mmCIF file of C-alpha atoms in Angstrom:
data_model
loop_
_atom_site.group_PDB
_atom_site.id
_atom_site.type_symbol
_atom_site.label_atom_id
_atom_site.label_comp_id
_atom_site.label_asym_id
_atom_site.label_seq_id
_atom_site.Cartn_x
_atom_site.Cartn_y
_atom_site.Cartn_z
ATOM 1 C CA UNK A 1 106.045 76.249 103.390
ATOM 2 C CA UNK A 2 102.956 74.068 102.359
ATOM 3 C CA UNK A 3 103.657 72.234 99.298
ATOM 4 C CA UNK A 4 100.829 71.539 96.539
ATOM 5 C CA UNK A 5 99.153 68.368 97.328
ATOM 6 C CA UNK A 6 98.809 65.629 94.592
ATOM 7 C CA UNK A 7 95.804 64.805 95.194
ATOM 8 C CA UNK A 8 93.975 66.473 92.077
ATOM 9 C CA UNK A 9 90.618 67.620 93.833
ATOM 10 C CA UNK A 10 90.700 70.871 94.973
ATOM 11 C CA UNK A 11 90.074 71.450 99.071
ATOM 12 C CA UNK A 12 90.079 75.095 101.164
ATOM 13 C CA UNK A 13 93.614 73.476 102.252
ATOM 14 C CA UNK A 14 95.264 76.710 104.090
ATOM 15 C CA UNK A 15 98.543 77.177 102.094
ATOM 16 C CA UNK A 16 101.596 79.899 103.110
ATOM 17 C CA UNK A 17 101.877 82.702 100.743
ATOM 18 C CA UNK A 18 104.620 82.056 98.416
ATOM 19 C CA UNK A 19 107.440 84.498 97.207
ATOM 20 C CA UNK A 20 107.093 85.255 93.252
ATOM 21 C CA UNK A 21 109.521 87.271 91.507
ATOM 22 C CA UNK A 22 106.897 87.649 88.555
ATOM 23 C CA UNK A 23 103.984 87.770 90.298
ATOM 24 C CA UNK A 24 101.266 87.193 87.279
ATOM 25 C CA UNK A 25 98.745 89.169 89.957
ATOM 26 C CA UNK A 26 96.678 92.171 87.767
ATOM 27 C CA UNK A 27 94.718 93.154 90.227
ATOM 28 C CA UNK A 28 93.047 92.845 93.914
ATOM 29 C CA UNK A 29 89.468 94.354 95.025
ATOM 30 C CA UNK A 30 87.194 93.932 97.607
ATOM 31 C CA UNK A 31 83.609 95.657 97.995
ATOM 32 C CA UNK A 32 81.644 95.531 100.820
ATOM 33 C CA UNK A 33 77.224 96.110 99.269
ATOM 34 C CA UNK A 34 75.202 97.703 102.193
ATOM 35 C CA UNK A 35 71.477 98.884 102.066
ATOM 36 C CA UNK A 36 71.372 102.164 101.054
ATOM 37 C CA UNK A 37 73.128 104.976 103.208
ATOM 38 C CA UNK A 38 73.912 108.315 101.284
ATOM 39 C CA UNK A 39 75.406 109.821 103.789
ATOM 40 C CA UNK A 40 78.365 108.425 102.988
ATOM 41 C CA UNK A 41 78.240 109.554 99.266
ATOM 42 C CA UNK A 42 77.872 112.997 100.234
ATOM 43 C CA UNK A 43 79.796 116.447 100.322
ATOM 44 C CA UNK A 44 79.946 116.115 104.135
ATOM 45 C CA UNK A 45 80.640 112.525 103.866
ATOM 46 C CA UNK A 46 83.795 113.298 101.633
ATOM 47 C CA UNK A 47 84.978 115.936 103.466
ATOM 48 C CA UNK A 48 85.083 113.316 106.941
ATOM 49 C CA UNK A 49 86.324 110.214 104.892
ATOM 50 C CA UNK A 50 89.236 112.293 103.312
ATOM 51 C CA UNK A 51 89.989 114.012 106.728
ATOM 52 C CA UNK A 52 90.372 110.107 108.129
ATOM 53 C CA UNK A 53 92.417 108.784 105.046
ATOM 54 C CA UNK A 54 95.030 111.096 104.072
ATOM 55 C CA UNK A 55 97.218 107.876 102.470
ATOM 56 C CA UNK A 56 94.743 108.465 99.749
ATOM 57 C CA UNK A 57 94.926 112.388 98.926
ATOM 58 C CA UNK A 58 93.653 112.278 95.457
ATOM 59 C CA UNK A 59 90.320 112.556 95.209
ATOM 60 C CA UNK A 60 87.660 112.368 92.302
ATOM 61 C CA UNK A 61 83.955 112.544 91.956
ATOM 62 C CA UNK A 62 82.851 110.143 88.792
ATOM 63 C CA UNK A 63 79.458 109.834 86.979
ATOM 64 C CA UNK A 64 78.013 106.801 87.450
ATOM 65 C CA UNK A 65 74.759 106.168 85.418
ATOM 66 C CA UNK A 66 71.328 104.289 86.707
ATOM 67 C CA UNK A 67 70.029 103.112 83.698
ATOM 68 C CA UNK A 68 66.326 102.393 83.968
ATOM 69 C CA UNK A 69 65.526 99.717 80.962
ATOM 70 C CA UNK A 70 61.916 100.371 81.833
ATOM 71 C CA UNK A 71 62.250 104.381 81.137
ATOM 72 C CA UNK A 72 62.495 105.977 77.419
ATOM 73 C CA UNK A 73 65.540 106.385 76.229
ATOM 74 C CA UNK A 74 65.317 110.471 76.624
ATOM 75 C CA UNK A 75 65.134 109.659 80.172
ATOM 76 C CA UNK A 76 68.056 107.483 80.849
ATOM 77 C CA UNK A 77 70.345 110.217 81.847
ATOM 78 C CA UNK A 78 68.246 111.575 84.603
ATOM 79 C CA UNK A 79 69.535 108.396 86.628
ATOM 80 C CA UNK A 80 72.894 109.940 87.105
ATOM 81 C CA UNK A 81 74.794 109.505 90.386
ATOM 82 C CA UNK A 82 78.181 110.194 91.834
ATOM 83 C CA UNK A 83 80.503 107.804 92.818
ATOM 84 C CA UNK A 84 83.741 109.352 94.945
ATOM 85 C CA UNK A 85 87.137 108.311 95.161
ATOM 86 C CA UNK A 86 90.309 108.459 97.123
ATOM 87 C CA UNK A 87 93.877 107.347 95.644
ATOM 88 C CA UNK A 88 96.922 107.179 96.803
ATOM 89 C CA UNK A 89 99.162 109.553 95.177
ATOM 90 C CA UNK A 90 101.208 106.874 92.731
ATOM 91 C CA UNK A 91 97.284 105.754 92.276
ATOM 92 C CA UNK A 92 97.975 102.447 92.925
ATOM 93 C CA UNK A 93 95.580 101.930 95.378
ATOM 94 C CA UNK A 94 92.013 103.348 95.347
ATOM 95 C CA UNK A 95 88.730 103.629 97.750
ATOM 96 C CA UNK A 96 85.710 103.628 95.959
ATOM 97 C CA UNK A 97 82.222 105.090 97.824
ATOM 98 C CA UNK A 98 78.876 104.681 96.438
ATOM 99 C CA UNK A 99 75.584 104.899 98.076
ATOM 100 C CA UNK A 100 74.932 101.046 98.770
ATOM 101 C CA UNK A 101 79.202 100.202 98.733
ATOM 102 C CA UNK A 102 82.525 101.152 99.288
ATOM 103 C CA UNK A 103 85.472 99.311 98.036
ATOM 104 C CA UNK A 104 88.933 98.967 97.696
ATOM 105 C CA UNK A 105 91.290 97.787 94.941
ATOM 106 C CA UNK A 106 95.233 97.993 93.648
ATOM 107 C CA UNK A 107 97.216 96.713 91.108
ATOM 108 C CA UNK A 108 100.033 97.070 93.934
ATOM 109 C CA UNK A 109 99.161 93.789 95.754
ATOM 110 C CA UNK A 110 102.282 93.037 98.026
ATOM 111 C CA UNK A 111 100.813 90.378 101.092
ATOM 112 C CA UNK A 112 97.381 89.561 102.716
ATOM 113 C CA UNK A 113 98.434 91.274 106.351
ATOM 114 C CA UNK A 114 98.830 94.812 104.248
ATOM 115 C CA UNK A 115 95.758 94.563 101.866
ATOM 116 C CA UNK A 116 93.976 93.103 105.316
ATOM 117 C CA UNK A 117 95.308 95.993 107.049
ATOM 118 C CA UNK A 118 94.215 99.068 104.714
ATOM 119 C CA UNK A 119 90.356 97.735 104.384
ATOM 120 C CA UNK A 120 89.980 97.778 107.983
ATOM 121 C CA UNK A 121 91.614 101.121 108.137
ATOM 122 C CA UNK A 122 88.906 102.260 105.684
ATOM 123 C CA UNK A 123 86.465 100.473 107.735
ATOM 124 C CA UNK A 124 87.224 101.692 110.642
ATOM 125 C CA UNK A 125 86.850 105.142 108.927
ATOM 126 C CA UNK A 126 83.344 104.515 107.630
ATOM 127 C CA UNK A 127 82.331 103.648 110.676
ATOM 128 C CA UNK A 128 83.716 106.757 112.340
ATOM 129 C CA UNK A 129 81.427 108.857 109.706
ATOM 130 C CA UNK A 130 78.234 106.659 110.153
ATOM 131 C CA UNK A 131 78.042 103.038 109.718
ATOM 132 C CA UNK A 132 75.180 101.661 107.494
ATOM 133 C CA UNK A 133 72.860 99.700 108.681
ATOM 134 C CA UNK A 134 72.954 96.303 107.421
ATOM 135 C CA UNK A 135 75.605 95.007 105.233
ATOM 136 C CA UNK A 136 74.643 92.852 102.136
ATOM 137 C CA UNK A 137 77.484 91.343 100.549
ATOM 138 C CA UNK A 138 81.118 91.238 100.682
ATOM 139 C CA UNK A 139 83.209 90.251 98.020
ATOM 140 C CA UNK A 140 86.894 89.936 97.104
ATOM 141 C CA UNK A 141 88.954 89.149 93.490
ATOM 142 C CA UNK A 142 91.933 88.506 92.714
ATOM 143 C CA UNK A 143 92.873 88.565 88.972
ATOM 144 C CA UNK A 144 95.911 87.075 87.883
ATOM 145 C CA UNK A 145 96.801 87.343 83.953
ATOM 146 C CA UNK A 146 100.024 85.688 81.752
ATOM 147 C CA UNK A 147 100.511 87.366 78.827
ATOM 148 C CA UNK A 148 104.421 87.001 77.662
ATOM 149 C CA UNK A 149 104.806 84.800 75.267
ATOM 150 C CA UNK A 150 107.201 82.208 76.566
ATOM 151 C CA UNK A 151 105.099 81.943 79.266
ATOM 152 C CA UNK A 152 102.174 81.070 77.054
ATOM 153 C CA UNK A 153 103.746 78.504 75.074
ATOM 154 C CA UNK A 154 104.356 76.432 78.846
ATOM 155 C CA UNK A 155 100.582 76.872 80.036
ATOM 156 C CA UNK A 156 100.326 73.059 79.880
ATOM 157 C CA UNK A 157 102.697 72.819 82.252
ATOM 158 C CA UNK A 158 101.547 76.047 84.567
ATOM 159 C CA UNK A 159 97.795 74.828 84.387
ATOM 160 C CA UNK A 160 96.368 72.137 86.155
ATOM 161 C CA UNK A 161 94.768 70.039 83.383
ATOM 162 C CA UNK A 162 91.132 70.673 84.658
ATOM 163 C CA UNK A 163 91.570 74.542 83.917
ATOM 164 C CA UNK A 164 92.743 74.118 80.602
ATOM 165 C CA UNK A 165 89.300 73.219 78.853
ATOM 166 C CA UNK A 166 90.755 72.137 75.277
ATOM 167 C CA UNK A 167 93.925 73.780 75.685
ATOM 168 C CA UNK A 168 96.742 71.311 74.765
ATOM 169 C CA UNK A 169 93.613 69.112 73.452
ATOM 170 C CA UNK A 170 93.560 69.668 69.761
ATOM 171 C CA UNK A 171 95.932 68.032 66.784
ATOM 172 C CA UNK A 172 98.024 70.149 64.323
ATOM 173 C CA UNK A 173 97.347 72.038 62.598
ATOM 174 C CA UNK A 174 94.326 73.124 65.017
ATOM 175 C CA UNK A 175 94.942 75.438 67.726
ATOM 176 C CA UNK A 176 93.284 77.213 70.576
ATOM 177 C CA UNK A 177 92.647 80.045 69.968
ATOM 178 C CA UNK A 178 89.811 81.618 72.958
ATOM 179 C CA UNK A 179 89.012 78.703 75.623
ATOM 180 C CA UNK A 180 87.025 80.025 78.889
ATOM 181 C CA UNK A 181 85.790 77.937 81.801
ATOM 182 C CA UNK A 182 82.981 79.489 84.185
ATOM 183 C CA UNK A 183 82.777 77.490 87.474
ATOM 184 C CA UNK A 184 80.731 78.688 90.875
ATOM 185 C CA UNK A 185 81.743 76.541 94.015
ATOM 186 C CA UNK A 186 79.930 76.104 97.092
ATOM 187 C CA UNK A 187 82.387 76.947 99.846
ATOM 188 C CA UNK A 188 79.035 76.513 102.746
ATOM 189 C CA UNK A 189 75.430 77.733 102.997
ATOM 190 C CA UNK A 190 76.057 81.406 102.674
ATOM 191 C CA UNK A 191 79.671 81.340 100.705
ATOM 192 C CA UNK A 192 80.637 80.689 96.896
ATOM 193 C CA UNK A 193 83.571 80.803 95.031
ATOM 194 C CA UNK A 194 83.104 81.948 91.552
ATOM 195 C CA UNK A 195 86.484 81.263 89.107
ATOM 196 C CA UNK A 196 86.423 82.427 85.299
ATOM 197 C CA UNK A 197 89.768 81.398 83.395
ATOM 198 C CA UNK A 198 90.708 80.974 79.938
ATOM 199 C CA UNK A 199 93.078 81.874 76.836
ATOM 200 C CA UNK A 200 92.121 85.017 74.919
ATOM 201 C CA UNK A 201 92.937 86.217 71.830
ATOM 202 C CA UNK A 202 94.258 89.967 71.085
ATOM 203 C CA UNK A 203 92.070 92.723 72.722
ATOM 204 C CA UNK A 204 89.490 90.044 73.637
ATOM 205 C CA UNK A 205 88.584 90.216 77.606
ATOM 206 C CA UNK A 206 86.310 88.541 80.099
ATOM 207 C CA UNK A 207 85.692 91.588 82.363
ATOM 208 C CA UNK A 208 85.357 95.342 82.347
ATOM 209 C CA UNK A 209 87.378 95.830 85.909
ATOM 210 C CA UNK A 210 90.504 94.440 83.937
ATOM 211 C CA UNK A 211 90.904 96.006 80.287
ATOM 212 C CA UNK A 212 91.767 93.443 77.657
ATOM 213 C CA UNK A 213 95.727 93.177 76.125
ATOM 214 C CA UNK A 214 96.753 93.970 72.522
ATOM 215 C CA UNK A 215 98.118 90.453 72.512
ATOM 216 C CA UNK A 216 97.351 87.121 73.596
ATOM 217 C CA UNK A 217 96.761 86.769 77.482
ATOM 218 C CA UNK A 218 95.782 83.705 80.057
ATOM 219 C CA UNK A 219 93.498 84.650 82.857
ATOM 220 C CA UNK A 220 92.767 83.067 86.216
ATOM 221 C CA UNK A 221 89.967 85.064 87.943
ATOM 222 C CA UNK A 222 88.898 83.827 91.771
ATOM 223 C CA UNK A 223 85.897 85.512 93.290
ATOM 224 C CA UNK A 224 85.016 84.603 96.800
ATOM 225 C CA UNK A 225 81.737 86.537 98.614
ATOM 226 C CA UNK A 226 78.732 86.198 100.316
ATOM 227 C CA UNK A 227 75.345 85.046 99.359
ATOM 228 C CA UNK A 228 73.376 86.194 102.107
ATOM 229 C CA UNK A 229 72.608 89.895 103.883
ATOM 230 C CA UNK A 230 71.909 90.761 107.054
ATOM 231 C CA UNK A 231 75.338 91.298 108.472
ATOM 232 C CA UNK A 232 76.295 93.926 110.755
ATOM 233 C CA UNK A 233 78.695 96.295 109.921
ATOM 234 C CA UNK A 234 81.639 95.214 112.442
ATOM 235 C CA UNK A 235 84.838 96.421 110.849
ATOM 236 C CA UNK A 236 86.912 94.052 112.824
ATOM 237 C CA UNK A 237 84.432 91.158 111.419
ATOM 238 C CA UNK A 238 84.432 92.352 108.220
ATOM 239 C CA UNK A 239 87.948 92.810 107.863
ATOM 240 C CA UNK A 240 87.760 88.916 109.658
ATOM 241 C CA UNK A 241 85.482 87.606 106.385
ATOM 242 C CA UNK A 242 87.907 89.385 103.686
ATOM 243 C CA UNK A 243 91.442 87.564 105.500
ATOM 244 C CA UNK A 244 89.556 84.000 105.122
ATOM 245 C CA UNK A 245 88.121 84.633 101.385
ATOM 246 C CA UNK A 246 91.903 85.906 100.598
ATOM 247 C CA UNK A 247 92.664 82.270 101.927
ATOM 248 C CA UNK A 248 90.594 80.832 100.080
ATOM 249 C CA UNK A 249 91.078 82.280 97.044
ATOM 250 C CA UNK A 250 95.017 81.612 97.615
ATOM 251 C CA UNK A 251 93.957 77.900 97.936
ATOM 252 C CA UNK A 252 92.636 77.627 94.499
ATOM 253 C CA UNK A 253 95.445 79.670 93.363
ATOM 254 C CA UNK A 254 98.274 77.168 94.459
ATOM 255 C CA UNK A 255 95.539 74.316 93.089
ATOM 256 C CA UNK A 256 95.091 75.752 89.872
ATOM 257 C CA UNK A 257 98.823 76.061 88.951
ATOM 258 C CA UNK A 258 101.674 73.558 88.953
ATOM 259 C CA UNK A 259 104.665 73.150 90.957
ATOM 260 C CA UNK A 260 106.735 73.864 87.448
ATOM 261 C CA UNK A 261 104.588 77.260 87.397
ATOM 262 C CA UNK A 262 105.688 78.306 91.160
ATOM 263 C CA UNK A 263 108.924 77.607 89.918
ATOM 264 C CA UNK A 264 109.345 79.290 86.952
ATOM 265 C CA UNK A 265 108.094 82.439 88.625
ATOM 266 C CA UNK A 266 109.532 82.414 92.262
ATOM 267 C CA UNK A 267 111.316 84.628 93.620
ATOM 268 C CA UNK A 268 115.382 84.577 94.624
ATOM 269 C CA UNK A 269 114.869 87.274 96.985
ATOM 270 C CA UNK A 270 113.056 88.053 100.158
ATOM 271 C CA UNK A 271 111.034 91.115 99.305
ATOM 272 C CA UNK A 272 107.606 91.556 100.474
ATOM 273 C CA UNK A 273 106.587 93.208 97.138
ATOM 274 C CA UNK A 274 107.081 90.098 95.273
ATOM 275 C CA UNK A 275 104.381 88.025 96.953
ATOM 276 C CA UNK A 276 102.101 86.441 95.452
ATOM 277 C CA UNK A 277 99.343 87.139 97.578
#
């Protein structure tokens, strides 16, 4: 297993996915943005997307509103659309299809070769119903969140110092109380990392995708995607791009926390549901 290297600048290193009996991981999602194709966000479309996916039996149809700033407000509800979605039945896992995306995410995360494995399977579906022309962005996050308290209280020793911000900073009687670092990284020409982390307070969050805690939480949130459009929609590629942001994104993961943190929260057993990504 790759260890952490000492060196404290961050590289796209490749590192093995480690076992983690408390896997701090909230939540993975990917979304592949296409130019427009309603076809798939249609009755039909449903019907031949549902008949291909049967792992995810439950399905919804969910307002999703266009506002228009430019429109008066009487009009804003006119911009109404429908998103669809397909869960799994513990709805852990769920597909969601828009006009211009489809994406998946879970709160079930168990290893990269499974999550890999399921968003090809619902590419391979799309593209069996009608693939859209030209794909625009792809994206993938992972959100990982600490929010015991005796976890807390050892951040300075989880957290590489250059994601704490002024956490561990301040004299008595002082004391952080909300502390959040927004960083976008060049990976090459047409690739970025964007990471958000901090400490929040009580029902205080950074993001709508991951609702905020009634206590105090630390969040590390890694989002790795395109810049550029223009790409064909190529499951197999696709699926391709996704596996090497989920490396990435595992990279700054093992950078970002110690080797006190990886051992404070490893597993002792060998089960796949415990990995950390």
């Amino acid at each position: 297993m790759a260890k952490q290297s000492p060196d404290p600048r961050f590289s796209l290193v490749p590192m093995d996915e480690m076992h983690l009996d408390r896997a701090p991981l909230e939540k993975v999602l990917t979304q592949i943005v296409f130019s427009r194709h309603p076809v798939l966000n249609s009755d039909e479309g449903e019907e031949r997307l549902a008949a291909l996916l049967p792992m995810y039996p439950i399905r919804r149809q969910i307002p999703v509103m266009n506002l228009n700033l430019l429109q008066p407000l009487q009009q804003l509800n006119q911009g109404a659309s429908i998103s669809r979605t397909f869960e799994d039945s513990a709805q852990e896992w769920k597909v969601t299809v828009l006009d211009t995306s489809i994406a998946l995410e879970t709160n079930l995360y168990s290893d990269r070769d499974d999550f890999c494995r399921r968003i090809r399977e619902i590419l391979d579906a799309v593209s069996q119903v009608s693939s859209p022309p030209v794909v625009d962005r792809v994206g993938l996050r992972y959100i990982d969140r600490i929010s015991e308290e005796a976890d807390l209280k050892r951040l300075r020793e989880f957290v590489n110092p250059q994601m704490r911000v002024l956490l561990g900073s301040v004299e008595d009687p002082l004391g952080v109380e909300y502390s959040m670092s927004d960083t976008v990284l060049r990976i090459s020409e047409d690739e970025r990392m964007k990471i958000r982390s901090g400490l929040f307070p009580p029902n205080i969050g950074h993001d709508p995708v991951l609702p905020p805690l009634p206590v105090a939480s630390w969040v590390l949130d890694v989002d790795v995607f395109t810049v550029s459009g223009g790409l064909s929609f190529v499951p197999q590629d696709l699926e391709a791009q996704v596996r090497i942001f989920a490396e990435h994104a595992y990279s700054f993961f093992r950078w970002a926390t110690s080797d006190t943190f990886q051992t404070a929260f490893q597993s002792t057993a060998d089960d796949p549901l415990k990995l950390q990504r």
